[in-house]
mmCIF file of C-alpha atoms in Angstrom:
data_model
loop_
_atom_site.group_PDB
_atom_site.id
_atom_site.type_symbol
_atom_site.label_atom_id
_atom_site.label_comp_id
_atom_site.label_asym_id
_atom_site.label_seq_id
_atom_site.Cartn_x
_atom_site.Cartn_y
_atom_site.Cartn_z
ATOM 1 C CA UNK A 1 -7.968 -6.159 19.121
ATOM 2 C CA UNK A 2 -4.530 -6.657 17.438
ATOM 3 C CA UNK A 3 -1.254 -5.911 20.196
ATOM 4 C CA UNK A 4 -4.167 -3.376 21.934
ATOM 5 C CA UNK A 5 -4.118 -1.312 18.640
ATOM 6 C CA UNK A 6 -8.316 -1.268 18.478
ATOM 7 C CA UNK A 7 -8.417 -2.754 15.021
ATOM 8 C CA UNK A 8 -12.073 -4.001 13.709
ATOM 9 C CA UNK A 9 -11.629 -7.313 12.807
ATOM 10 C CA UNK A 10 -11.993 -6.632 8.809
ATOM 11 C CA UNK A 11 -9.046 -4.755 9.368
ATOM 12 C CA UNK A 12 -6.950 -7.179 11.514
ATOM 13 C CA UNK A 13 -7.989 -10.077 8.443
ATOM 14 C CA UNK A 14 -6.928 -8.084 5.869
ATOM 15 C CA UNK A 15 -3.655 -6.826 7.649
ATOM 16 C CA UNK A 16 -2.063 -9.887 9.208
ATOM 17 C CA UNK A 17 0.760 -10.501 9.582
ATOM 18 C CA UNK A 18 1.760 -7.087 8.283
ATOM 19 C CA UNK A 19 2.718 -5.051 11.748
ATOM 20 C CA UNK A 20 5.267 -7.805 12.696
ATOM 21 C CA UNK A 21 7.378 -7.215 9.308
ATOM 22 C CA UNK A 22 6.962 -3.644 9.355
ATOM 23 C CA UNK A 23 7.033 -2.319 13.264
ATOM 24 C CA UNK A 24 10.824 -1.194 12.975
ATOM 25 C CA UNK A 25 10.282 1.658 10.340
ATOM 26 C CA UNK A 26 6.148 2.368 11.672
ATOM 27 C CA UNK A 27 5.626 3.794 15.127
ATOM 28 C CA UNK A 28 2.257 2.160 16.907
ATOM 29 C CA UNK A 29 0.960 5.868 16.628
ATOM 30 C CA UNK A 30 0.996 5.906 12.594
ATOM 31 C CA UNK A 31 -0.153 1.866 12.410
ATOM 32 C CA UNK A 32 -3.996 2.073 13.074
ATOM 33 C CA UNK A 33 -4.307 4.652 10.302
ATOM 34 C CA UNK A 34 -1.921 2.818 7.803
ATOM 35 C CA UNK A 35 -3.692 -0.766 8.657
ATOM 36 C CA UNK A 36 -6.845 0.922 7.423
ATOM 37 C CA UNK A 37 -5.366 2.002 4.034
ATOM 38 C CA UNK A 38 -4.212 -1.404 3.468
ATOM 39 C CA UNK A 39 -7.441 -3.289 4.151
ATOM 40 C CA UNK A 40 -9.132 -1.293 1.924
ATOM 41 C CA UNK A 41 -6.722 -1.547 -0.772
ATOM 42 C CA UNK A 42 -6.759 -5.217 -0.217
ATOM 43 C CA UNK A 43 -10.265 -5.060 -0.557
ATOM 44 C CA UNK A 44 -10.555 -2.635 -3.292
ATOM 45 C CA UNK A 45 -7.906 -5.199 -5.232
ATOM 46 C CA UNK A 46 -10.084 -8.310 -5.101
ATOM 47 C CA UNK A 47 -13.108 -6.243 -6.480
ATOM 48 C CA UNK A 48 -11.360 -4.949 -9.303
ATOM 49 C CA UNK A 49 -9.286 -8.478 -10.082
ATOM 50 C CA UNK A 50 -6.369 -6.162 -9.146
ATOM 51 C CA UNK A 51 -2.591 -7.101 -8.772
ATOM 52 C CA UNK A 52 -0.043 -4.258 -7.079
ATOM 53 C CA UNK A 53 3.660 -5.331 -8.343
ATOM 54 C CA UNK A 54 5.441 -3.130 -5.504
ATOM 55 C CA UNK A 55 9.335 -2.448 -5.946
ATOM 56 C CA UNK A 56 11.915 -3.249 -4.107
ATOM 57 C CA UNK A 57 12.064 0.740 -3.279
ATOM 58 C CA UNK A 58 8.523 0.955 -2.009
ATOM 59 C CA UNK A 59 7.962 1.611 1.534
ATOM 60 C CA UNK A 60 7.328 -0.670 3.735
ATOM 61 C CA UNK A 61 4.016 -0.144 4.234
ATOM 62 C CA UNK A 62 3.201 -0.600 0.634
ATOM 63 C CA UNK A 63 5.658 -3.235 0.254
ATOM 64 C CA UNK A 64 4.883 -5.849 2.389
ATOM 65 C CA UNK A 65 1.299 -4.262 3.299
ATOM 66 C CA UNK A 66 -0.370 -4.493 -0.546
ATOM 67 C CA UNK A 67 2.734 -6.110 -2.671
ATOM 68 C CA UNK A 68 1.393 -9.179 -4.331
ATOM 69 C CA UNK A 69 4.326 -9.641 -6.280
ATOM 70 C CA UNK A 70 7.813 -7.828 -5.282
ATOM 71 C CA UNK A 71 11.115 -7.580 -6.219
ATOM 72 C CA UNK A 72 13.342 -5.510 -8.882
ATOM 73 C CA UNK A 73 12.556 -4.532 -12.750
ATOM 74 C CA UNK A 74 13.225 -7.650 -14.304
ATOM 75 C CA UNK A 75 10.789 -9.766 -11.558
ATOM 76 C CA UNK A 76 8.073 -7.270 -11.611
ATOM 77 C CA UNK A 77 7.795 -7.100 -15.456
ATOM 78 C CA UNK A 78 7.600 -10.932 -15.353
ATOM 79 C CA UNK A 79 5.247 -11.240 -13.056
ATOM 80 C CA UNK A 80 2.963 -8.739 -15.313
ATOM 81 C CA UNK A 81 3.431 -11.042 -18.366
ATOM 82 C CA UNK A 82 2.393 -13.714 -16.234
ATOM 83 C CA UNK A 83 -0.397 -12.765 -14.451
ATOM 84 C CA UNK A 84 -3.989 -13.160 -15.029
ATOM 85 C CA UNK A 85 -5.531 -10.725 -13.266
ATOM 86 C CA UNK A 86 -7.091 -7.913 -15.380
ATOM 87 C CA UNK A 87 -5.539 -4.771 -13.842
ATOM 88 C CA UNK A 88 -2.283 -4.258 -12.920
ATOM 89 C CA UNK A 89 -1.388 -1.407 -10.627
ATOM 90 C CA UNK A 90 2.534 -0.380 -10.747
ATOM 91 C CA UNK A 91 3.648 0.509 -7.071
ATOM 92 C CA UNK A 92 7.009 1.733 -8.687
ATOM 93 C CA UNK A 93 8.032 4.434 -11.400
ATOM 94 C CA UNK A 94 6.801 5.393 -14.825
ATOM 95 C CA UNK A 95 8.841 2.997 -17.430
ATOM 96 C CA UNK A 96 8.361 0.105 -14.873
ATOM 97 C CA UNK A 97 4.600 0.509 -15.649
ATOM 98 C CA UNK A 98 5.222 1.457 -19.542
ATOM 99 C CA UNK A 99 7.477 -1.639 -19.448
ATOM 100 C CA UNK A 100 4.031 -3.768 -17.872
ATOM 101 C CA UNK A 101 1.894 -2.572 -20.499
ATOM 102 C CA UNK A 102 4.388 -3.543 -23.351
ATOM 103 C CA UNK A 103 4.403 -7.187 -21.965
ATOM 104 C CA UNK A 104 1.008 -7.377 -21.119
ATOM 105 C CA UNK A 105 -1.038 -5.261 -23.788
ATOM 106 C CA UNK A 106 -4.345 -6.172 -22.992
ATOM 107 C CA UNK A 107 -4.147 -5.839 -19.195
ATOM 108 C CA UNK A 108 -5.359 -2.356 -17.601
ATOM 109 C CA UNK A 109 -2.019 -0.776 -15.989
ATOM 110 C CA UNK A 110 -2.172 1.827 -13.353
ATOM 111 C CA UNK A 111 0.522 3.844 -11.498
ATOM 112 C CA UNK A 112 -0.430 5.723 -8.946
ATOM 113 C CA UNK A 113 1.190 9.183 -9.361
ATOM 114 C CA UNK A 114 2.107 10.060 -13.503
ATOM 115 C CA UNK A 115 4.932 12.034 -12.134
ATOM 116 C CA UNK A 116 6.749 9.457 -10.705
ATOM 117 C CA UNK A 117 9.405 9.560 -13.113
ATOM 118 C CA UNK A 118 13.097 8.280 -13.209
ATOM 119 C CA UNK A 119 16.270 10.688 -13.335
ATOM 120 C CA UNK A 120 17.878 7.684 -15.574
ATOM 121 C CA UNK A 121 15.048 7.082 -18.045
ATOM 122 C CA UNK A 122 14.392 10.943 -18.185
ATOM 123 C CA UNK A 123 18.403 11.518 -19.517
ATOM 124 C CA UNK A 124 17.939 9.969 -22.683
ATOM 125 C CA UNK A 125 15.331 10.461 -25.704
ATOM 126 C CA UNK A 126 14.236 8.148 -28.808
ATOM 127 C CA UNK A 127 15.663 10.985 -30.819
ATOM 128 C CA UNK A 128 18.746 10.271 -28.939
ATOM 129 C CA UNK A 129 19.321 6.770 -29.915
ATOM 130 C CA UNK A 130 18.980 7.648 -33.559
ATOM 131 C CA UNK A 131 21.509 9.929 -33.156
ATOM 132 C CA UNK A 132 23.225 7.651 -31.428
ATOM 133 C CA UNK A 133 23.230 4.894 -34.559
ATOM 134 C CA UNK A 134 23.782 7.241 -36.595
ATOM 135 C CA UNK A 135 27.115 8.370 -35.501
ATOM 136 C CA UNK A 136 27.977 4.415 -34.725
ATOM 137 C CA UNK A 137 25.945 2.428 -37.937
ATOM 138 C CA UNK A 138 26.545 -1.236 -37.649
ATOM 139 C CA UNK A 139 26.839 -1.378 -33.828
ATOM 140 C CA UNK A 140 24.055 -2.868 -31.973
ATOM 141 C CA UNK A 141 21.979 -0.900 -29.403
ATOM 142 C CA UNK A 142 21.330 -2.590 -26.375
ATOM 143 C CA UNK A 143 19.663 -0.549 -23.754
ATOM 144 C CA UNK A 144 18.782 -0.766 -19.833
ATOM 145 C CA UNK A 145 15.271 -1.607 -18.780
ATOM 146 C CA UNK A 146 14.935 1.493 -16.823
ATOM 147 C CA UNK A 147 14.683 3.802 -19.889
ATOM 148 C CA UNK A 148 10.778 4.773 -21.733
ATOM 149 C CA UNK A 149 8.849 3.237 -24.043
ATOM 150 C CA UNK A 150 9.922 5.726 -26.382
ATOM 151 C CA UNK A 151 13.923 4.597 -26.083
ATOM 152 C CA UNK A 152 12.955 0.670 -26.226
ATOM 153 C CA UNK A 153 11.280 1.259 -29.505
ATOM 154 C CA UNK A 154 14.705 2.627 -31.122
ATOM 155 C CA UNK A 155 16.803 0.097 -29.444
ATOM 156 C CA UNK A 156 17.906 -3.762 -30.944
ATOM 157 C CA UNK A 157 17.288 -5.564 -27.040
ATOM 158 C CA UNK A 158 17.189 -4.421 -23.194
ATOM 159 C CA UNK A 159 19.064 -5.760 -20.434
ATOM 160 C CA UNK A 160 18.579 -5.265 -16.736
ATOM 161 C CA UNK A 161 21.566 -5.249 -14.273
ATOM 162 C CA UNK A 162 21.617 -8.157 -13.563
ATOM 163 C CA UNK A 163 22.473 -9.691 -16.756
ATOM 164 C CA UNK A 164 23.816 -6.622 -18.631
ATOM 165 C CA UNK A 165 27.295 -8.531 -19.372
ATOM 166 C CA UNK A 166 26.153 -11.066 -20.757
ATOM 167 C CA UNK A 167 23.400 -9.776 -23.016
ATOM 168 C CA UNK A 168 26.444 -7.110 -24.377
ATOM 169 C CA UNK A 169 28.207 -10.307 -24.926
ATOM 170 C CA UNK A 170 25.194 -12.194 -26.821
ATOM 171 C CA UNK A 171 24.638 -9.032 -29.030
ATOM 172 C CA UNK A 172 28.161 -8.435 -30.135
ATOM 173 C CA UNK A 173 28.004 -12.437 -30.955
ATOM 174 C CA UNK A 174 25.117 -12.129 -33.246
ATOM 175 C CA UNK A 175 26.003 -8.987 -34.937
ATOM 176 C CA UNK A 176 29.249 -10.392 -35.563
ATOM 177 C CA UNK A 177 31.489 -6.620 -33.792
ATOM 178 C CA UNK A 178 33.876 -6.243 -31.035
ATOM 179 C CA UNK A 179 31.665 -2.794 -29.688
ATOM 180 C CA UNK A 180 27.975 -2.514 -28.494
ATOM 181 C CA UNK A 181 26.466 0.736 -27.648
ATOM 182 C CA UNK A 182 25.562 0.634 -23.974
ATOM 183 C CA UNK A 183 22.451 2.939 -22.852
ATOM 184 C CA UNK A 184 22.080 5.499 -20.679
ATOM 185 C CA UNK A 185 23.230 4.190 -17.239
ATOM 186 C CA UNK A 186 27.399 5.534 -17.168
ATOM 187 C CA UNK A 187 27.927 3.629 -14.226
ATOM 188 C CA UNK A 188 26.757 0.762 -15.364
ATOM 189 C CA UNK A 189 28.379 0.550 -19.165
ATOM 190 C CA UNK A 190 31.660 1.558 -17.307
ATOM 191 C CA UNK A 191 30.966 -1.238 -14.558
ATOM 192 C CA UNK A 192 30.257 -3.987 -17.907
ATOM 193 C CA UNK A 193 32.989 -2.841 -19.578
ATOM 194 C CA UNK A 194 35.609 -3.719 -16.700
ATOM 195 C CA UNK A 195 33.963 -7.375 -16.889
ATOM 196 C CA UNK A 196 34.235 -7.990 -20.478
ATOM 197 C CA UNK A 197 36.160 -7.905 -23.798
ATOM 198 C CA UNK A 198 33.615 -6.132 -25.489
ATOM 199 C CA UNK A 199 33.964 -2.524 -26.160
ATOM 200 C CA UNK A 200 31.267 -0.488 -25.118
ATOM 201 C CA UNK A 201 30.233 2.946 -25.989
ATOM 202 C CA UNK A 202 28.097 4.323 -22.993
ATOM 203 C CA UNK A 203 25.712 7.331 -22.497
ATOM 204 C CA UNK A 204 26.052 9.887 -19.826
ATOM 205 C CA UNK A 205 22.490 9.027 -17.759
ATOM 206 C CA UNK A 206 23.091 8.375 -13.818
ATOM 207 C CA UNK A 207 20.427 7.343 -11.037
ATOM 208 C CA UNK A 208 20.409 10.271 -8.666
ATOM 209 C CA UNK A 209 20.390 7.478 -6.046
ATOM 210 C CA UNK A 210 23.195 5.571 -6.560
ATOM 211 C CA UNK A 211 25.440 7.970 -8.605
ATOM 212 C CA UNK A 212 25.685 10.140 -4.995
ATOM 213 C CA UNK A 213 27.093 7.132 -3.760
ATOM 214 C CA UNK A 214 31.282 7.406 -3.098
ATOM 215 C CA UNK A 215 34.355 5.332 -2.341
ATOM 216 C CA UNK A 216 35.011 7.149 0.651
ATOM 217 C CA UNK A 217 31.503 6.399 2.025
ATOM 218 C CA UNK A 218 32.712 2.833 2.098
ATOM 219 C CA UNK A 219 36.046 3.685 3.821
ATOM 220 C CA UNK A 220 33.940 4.820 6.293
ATOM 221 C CA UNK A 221 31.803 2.361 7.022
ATOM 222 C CA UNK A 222 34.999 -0.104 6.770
ATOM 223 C CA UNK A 223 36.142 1.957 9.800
ATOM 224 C CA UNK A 224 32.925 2.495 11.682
ATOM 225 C CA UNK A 225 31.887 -0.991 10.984
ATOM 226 C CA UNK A 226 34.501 -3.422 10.391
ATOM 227 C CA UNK A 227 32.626 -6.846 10.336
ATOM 228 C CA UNK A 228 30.072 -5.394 8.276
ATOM 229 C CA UNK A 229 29.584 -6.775 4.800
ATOM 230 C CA UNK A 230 28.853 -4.101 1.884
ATOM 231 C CA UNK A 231 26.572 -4.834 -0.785
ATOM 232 C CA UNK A 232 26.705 -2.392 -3.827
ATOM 233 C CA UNK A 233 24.445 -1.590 -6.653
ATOM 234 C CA UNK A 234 25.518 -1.950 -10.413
ATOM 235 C CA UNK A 235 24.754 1.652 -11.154
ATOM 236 C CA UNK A 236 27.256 2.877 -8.528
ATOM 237 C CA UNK A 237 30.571 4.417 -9.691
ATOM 238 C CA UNK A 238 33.225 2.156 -10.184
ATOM 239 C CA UNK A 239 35.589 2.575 -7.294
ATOM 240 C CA UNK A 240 32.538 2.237 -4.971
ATOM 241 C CA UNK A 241 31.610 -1.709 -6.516
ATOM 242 C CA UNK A 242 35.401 -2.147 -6.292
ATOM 243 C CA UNK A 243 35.857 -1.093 -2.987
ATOM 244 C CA UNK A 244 31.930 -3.567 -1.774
ATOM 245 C CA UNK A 245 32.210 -7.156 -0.871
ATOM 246 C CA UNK A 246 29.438 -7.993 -3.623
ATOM 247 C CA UNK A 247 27.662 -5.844 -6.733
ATOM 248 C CA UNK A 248 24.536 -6.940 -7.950
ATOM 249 C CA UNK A 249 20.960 -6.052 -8.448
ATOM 250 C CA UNK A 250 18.125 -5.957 -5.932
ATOM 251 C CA UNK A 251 17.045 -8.946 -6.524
ATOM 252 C CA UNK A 252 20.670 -10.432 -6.262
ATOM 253 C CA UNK A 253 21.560 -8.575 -2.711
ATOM 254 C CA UNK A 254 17.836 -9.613 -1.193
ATOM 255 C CA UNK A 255 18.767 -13.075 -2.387
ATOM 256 C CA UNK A 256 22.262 -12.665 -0.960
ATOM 257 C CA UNK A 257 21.275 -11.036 2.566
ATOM 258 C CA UNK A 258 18.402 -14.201 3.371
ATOM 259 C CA UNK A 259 20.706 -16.834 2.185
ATOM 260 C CA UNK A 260 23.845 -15.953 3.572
ATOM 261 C CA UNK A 261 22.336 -13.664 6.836
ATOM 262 C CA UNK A 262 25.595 -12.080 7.428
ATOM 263 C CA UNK A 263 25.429 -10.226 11.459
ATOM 264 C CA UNK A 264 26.250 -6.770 9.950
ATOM 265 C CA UNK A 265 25.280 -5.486 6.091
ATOM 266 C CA UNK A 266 25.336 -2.281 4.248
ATOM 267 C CA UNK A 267 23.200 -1.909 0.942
ATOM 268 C CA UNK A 268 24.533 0.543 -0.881
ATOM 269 C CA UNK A 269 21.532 1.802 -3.420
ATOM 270 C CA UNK A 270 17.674 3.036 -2.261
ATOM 271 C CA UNK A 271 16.827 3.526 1.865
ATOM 272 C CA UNK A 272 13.634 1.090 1.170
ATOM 273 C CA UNK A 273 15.359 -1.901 0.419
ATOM 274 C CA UNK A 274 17.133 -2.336 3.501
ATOM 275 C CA UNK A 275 13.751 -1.715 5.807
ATOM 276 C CA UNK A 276 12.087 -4.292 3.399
ATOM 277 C CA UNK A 277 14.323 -7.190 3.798
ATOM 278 C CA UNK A 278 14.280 -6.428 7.789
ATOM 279 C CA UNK A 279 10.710 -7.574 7.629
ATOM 280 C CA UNK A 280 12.146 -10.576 6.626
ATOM 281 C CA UNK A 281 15.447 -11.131 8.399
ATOM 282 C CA UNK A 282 15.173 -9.409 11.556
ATOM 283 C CA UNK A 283 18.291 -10.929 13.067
ATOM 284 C CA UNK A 284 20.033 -8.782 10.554
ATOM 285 C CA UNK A 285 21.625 -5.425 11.289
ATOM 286 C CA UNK A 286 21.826 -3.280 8.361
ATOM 287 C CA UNK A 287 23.709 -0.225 8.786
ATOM 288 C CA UNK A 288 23.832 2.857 6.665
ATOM 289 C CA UNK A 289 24.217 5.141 4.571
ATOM 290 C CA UNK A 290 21.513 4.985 1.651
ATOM 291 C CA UNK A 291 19.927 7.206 -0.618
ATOM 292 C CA UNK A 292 16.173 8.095 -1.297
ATOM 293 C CA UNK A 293 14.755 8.073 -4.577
ATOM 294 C CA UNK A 294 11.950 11.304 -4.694
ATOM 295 C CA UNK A 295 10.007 9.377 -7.497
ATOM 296 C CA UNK A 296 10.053 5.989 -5.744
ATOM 297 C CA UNK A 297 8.615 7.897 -2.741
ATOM 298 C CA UNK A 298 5.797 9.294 -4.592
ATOM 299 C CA UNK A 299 3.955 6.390 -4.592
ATOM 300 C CA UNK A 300 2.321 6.198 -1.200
ATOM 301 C CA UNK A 301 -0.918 4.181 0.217
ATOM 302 C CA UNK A 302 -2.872 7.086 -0.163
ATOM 303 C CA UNK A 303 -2.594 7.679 -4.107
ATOM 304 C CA UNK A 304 -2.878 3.878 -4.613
ATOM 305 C CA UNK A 305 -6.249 4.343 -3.679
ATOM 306 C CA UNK A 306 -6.916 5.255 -7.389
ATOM 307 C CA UNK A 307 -7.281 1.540 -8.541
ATOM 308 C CA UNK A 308 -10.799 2.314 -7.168
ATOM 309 C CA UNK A 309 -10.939 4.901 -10.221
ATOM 310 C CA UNK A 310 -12.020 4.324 -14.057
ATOM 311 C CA UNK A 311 -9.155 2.779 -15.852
ATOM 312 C CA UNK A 312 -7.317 5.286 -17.871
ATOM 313 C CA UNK A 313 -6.574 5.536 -21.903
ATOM 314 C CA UNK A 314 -3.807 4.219 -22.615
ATOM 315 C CA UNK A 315 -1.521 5.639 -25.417
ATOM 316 C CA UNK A 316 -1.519 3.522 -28.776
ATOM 317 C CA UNK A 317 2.452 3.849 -28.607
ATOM 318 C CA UNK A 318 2.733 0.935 -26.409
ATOM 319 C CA UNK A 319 1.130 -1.307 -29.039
ATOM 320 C CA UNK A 320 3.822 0.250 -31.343
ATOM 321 C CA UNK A 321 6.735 -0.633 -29.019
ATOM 322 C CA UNK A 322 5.075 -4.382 -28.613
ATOM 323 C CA UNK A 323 5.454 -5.008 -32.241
ATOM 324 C CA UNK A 324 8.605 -3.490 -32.791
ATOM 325 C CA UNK A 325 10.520 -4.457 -29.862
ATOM 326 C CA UNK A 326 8.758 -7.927 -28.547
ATOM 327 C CA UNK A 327 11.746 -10.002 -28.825
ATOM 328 C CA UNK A 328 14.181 -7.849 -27.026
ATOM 329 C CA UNK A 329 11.506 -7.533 -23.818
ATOM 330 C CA UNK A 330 10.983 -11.028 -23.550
ATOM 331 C CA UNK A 331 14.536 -11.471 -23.519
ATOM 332 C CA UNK A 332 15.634 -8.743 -20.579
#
């Protein structure tokens, strides 16, 4: 028996480790149950030579229950070019597993709910970027990982946020212009722009997590918290990075938070990724406020069962994309 919980010992195996890093978000009432999804999705992964690349939004549960490989866009979609197990099973949103298949064509890629979609990638089209050189010829196009197949194919590379400057930089370089077209993330062309020379034209696409996000929220927490230090994502507004002790992707605040283990912190961007690092600084006190994505939290231990289920068709447009765009997503 694990901490008096009744556990069978399959279950205890296949879960260790797991309660300790996840106890402060999971009550001991809801554990039994969710230590019995994860050993059988633990299971159900080795027979099917199954990976799960869980996101740095994912629950807890999921993330440090089934995650063999976590972190933010840019990790994850590495880790899928990398890996050699057959299936891949996306515990994040829709283009994160478009963006798996791309890089990883022959691989099986699941996501557990279809709907789990992104307010960001959903604001701008394919049709859209035509437009969009149309009205600027010459310029090029670099777009933001978190955008559709369908947007990657008309695009010249992709960035993530965490190197969005200087990819704007190394396109305006080699097509020889002051301005690059900057797509969709507002926040984030505006947040560039105020870090480099380069012009930028930007599209009007926001994350409905971190575009709720406001200076005044920090003034708060500056009052309520004083010794706390305030960590803000890229696709906030603006005043909100200028008024945060550090900007920088998920990756770059987990890396930030377990090097520098500051007493007090406040991650400004998803509600998951503060619970997650807790598992692995617990000495830490993270504070709020934080925002929930809907999609991110449609992926749950229960639908991630399907990797039991008959690998999908998957649309010849991603073998499209691959030859068209190969050099730009090996580069984000």
């Amino acid at each position: 028996m694990a901490d008096g919980f009744g556990l069978s010992a399959v279950v205890e195996r296949e879960t260790a480790g797991v309660w300790d890093k996840i106890r402060h978000q999971v009550t001991p009432l809801e554990w039994p149950a969710k230590a019995e999804l994860i050993a059988e999705i633990n299971q159900l992964k080795r027979e099917r030579d199954a990976v799960i690349l869980a996101h740095n939004y994912m629950t807890p549960d999921i993330f440090h229950g089934v995650g063999d490989y976590v972190g933010d866009s840019l990790g994850l979609a590495r880790e899928a070019a990398r890996s050699s197990a057959k299936v891949i099973v996306q515990a994040g949103v829709h283009f994160m597993a478009e963006t798996s298949k791309i890089l990883s064509p022959e691989k099986t890629v699941l996501i557990p709910d279809l709907g789990a979609g992104c307010s960001l990638a959903s604001s701008i089209t394919g049709a859209d970027v035509r437009l969009i050189k149309a009205r600027y010829p010459g310029l090029p196009v670099v777009t933001y990982v978190n955008t559709t197949a369908d947007v990657k194919a008309e695009t010249d590379i992709c960035c993530t946020s965490a190197n969005a400057v200087q990819v704007v930089e190394w396109a305006a370089k080699q097509w020889g212009v002051d301005k690059v077209i900057l797509i969709p993330d507002e926040f984030l062309a505006r947040n560039v722009a105020a870090q480099t020379d380069i012009k930028i034209v930007a599209w009007q696409g926001r994350c409905i997590v971190h575009e709720r996000f406001t200076a005044d929220d920090i003034a708060e927490m500056r009052v309520a918290y004083p010794g706390a230090e305030i960590l803000a994502h890229p696709e906030c507004p603006e005043d909100v990075l200028a008024a945060s002790d550090f900007a920088g992707s998920t990756a770059a605040m987990t890396d930030y938070v377990e090097s520098k283990k500051p007493k007090q912190v406040v991650l400004i961007t998803e509600c998951s990724m503060a619970s997650n690092i807790k598992g692995d600084v617990p000495e830490v006190d993270f504070i709020g406020p934080c925002n929930m994505c809907p999609y991110m939290k449609m992926i749950t231990l229960e639908n991630m069962r399907m990797i039991d289920l008959p690998p999908p068709q998957i649309p010849a447009r991603y073998d499209l994309v691959k030859a068209k765009h190969h050099v730009a997503v090996e580069l984000i």
